[in-house]
Amino acid sequence: TELAESASAVASAIRVPSTADRVVLAAAEGDPVAAFVPTATTLDGCAEELLAWIGRTLPRVVGAFLTDADGLPIATHGVHPEYVGICAALIGTMSIIRNEIHRDSRRVALTLRPGEVLQLIAENTASGEIALGLVAVDSLQDEVLDEVVAAMKVLVRKIGDTT
């Protein structure tokens, strides 16, 4: 029974990608899934399009926001204002980790409460850092976050910044 309990614990710790994860991963493998292609010409417009793309592509994400380096919102969708407010502190912490510990820390996950995880992704632009916050029912896999980072880079290129 001890062996069975141990096997059960290991089995429950293994996370199988959800359908939403597989949809995004399929896009990386060339299957027909809509890529992020902004049509707006302003940062605000492109940011809104990015959040809409996330909403269509990642149904486990229940809210999202994009902020500048100071944590000021550029666009938000379905998130509590206080979640956006803690973004500046998290961006600062990630910067300290990069500078002091010499780790390229551009992602952080924070469990807000059961069934609600805030994942923050930072991206450099010519005019400073931007951060994308995703509030999901659980942590998203790195491969999925890589796709979101690729979409952020498209946004940065579209608005004329270079990374």
mmCIF file of C-alpha atoms in Angstrom, residues 7-121:
data_model
loop_
_atom_site.group_PDB
_atom_site.id
_atom_site.type_symbol
_atom_site.label_atom_id
_atom_site.label_comp_id
_atom_site.label_asym_id
_atom_site.label_seq_id
_atom_site.Cartn_x
_atom_site.Cartn_y
_atom_site.Cartn_z
ATOM 1 C CA ALA A 7 2.902 5.930 -7.118
ATOM 2 C CA SER A 8 -0.389 7.773 -6.722
ATOM 3 C CA ALA A 9 1.415 10.862 -5.391
ATOM 4 C CA VAL A 10 3.829 10.844 -8.334
ATOM 5 C CA ALA A 11 0.987 10.363 -10.814
ATOM 6 C CA SER A 12 -0.952 13.293 -9.372
ATOM 7 C CA ALA A 13 2.143 15.523 -9.553
ATOM 8 C CA ILE A 14 2.540 14.926 -13.285
ATOM 9 C CA ARG A 15 0.695 17.622 -15.164
ATOM 10 C CA VAL A 16 -0.738 16.643 -18.533
ATOM 11 C CA PRO A 17 -1.059 19.621 -20.879
ATOM 12 C CA SER A 18 -4.625 20.841 -21.139
ATOM 13 C CA THR A 19 -6.431 21.199 -24.442
ATOM 14 C CA ALA A 20 -5.676 24.927 -24.380
ATOM 15 C CA ASP A 21 -1.952 24.235 -23.918
ATOM 16 C CA ARG A 22 -2.018 21.775 -26.813
ATOM 17 C CA VAL A 23 -3.736 24.333 -29.063
ATOM 18 C CA VAL A 24 -0.932 26.842 -28.513
ATOM 19 C CA LEU A 25 1.728 24.157 -28.843
ATOM 20 C CA ALA A 26 0.142 23.036 -32.103
ATOM 21 C CA ALA A 27 0.668 26.550 -33.425
ATOM 22 C CA ALA A 28 4.374 26.215 -32.685
ATOM 23 C CA GLU A 29 4.453 22.963 -34.656
ATOM 24 C CA GLY A 30 2.826 24.525 -37.716
ATOM 25 C CA ASP A 31 -0.787 23.399 -37.273
ATOM 26 C CA PRO A 32 -3.433 25.952 -38.340
ATOM 27 C CA VAL A 33 -3.931 28.072 -35.238
ATOM 28 C CA ALA A 34 -4.226 31.835 -35.562
ATOM 29 C CA ALA A 35 -0.980 33.610 -34.775
ATOM 30 C CA PHE A 36 -0.975 37.024 -33.139
ATOM 31 C CA VAL A 37 -1.084 39.587 -35.944
ATOM 32 C CA PRO A 38 -1.942 43.068 -34.667
ATOM 33 C CA THR A 39 -3.647 45.498 -37.012
ATOM 34 C CA ALA A 40 -3.755 48.542 -34.728
ATOM 35 C CA THR A 41 -1.175 51.299 -35.123
ATOM 36 C CA THR A 42 -0.932 52.435 -31.494
ATOM 37 C CA LEU A 43 0.465 50.762 -28.406
ATOM 38 C CA ASP A 44 -2.951 50.858 -26.716
ATOM 39 C CA GLY A 45 -4.655 49.309 -29.738
ATOM 40 C CA CYS A 46 -2.009 46.593 -30.161
ATOM 41 C CA ALA A 47 -2.170 45.854 -26.427
ATOM 42 C CA GLU A 48 -5.948 45.390 -26.619
ATOM 43 C CA GLU A 49 -5.493 43.073 -29.606
ATOM 44 C CA LEU A 50 -2.885 41.043 -27.699
ATOM 45 C CA LEU A 51 -5.232 40.586 -24.740
ATOM 46 C CA ALA A 52 -8.054 39.564 -27.099
ATOM 47 C CA TRP A 53 -5.717 37.031 -28.789
ATOM 48 C CA ILE A 54 -4.804 35.593 -25.386
ATOM 49 C CA GLY A 55 -8.503 35.321 -24.520
ATOM 50 C CA ARG A 56 -9.181 33.364 -27.717
ATOM 51 C CA THR A 57 -6.064 31.201 -27.521
ATOM 52 C CA LEU A 58 -5.807 30.398 -23.800
ATOM 53 C CA PRO A 59 -9.219 29.719 -22.272
ATOM 54 C CA ARG A 60 -7.594 28.871 -18.899
ATOM 55 C CA VAL A 61 -6.515 32.526 -18.672
ATOM 56 C CA VAL A 62 -9.357 34.393 -16.977
ATOM 57 C CA GLY A 63 -7.773 37.842 -17.034
ATOM 58 C CA ALA A 64 -4.790 39.638 -18.495
ATOM 59 C CA PHE A 65 -3.099 43.019 -18.425
ATOM 60 C CA LEU A 66 -0.156 44.836 -19.978
ATOM 61 C CA THR A 67 1.796 47.451 -18.028
ATOM 62 C CA ASP A 68 4.758 49.724 -18.500
ATOM 63 C CA ALA A 69 7.929 49.431 -16.412
ATOM 64 C CA ASP A 70 6.338 51.425 -13.596
ATOM 65 C CA GLY A 71 3.403 49.035 -13.390
ATOM 66 C CA LEU A 72 0.998 51.529 -14.942
ATOM 67 C CA PRO A 73 -1.663 49.763 -17.010
ATOM 68 C CA ILE A 74 -1.596 50.005 -20.784
ATOM 69 C CA ALA A 75 -4.522 47.580 -21.226
ATOM 70 C CA THR A 76 -6.488 45.309 -18.890
ATOM 71 C CA HIS A 77 -9.132 42.645 -19.293
ATOM 72 C CA GLY A 78 -10.934 40.822 -16.502
ATOM 73 C CA VAL A 79 -8.464 41.476 -13.666
ATOM 74 C CA HIS A 80 -8.764 43.084 -10.258
ATOM 75 C CA PRO A 81 -7.031 46.490 -10.166
ATOM 76 C CA GLU A 82 -4.913 45.363 -7.199
ATOM 77 C CA TYR A 83 -3.350 42.626 -9.344
ATOM 78 C CA VAL A 84 -2.151 45.287 -11.742
ATOM 79 C CA GLY A 85 -0.932 47.299 -8.745
ATOM 80 C CA ILE A 86 1.443 44.588 -7.507
ATOM 81 C CA CYS A 87 3.002 44.357 -10.939
ATOM 82 C CA ALA A 88 5.486 47.201 -10.319
ATOM 83 C CA ALA A 89 6.876 45.465 -7.239
ATOM 84 C CA LEU A 90 7.228 42.198 -9.133
ATOM 85 C CA ILE A 91 8.968 43.927 -12.057
ATOM 86 C CA GLY A 92 11.390 45.500 -9.579
ATOM 87 C CA THR A 93 12.064 42.145 -7.952
ATOM 88 C CA MET A 94 12.711 40.526 -11.317
ATOM 89 C CA SER A 95 15.150 43.330 -12.164
ATOM 90 C CA ILE A 96 17.039 42.769 -8.889
ATOM 91 C CA ILE A 97 17.285 39.056 -9.637
ATOM 92 C CA ARG A 98 18.655 39.780 -13.121
ATOM 93 C CA ASN A 99 21.183 42.334 -11.876
ATOM 94 C CA GLU A 100 22.308 40.857 -8.569
ATOM 95 C CA ILE A 101 22.034 37.121 -9.097
ATOM 96 C CA HIS A 102 22.815 37.267 -12.817
ATOM 97 C CA ARG A 103 19.824 35.197 -13.844
ATOM 98 C CA ASP A 104 17.695 36.171 -16.807
ATOM 99 C CA SER A 105 14.500 36.250 -14.784
ATOM 100 C CA ARG A 106 11.737 37.496 -17.060
ATOM 101 C CA ARG A 107 8.925 35.321 -15.698
ATOM 102 C CA VAL A 108 7.422 34.896 -12.275
ATOM 103 C CA ALA A 109 4.375 32.987 -11.043
ATOM 104 C CA LEU A 110 2.494 33.871 -7.888
ATOM 105 C CA THR A 111 -0.408 31.881 -6.466
ATOM 106 C CA LEU A 112 -2.983 34.487 -5.471
ATOM 107 C CA ARG A 113 -5.436 31.952 -4.026
ATOM 108 C CA PRO A 114 -6.466 28.402 -4.915
ATOM 109 C CA GLY A 115 -7.398 28.274 -8.586
ATOM 110 C CA GLU A 116 -5.873 31.671 -9.375
ATOM 111 C CA VAL A 117 -2.257 32.079 -10.454
ATOM 112 C CA LEU A 118 -0.707 35.337 -11.642
ATOM 113 C CA GLN A 119 2.055 34.823 -14.161
ATOM 114 C CA LEU A 120 4.068 37.886 -15.079
ATOM 115 C CA ILE A 121 6.269 38.079 -18.160
#
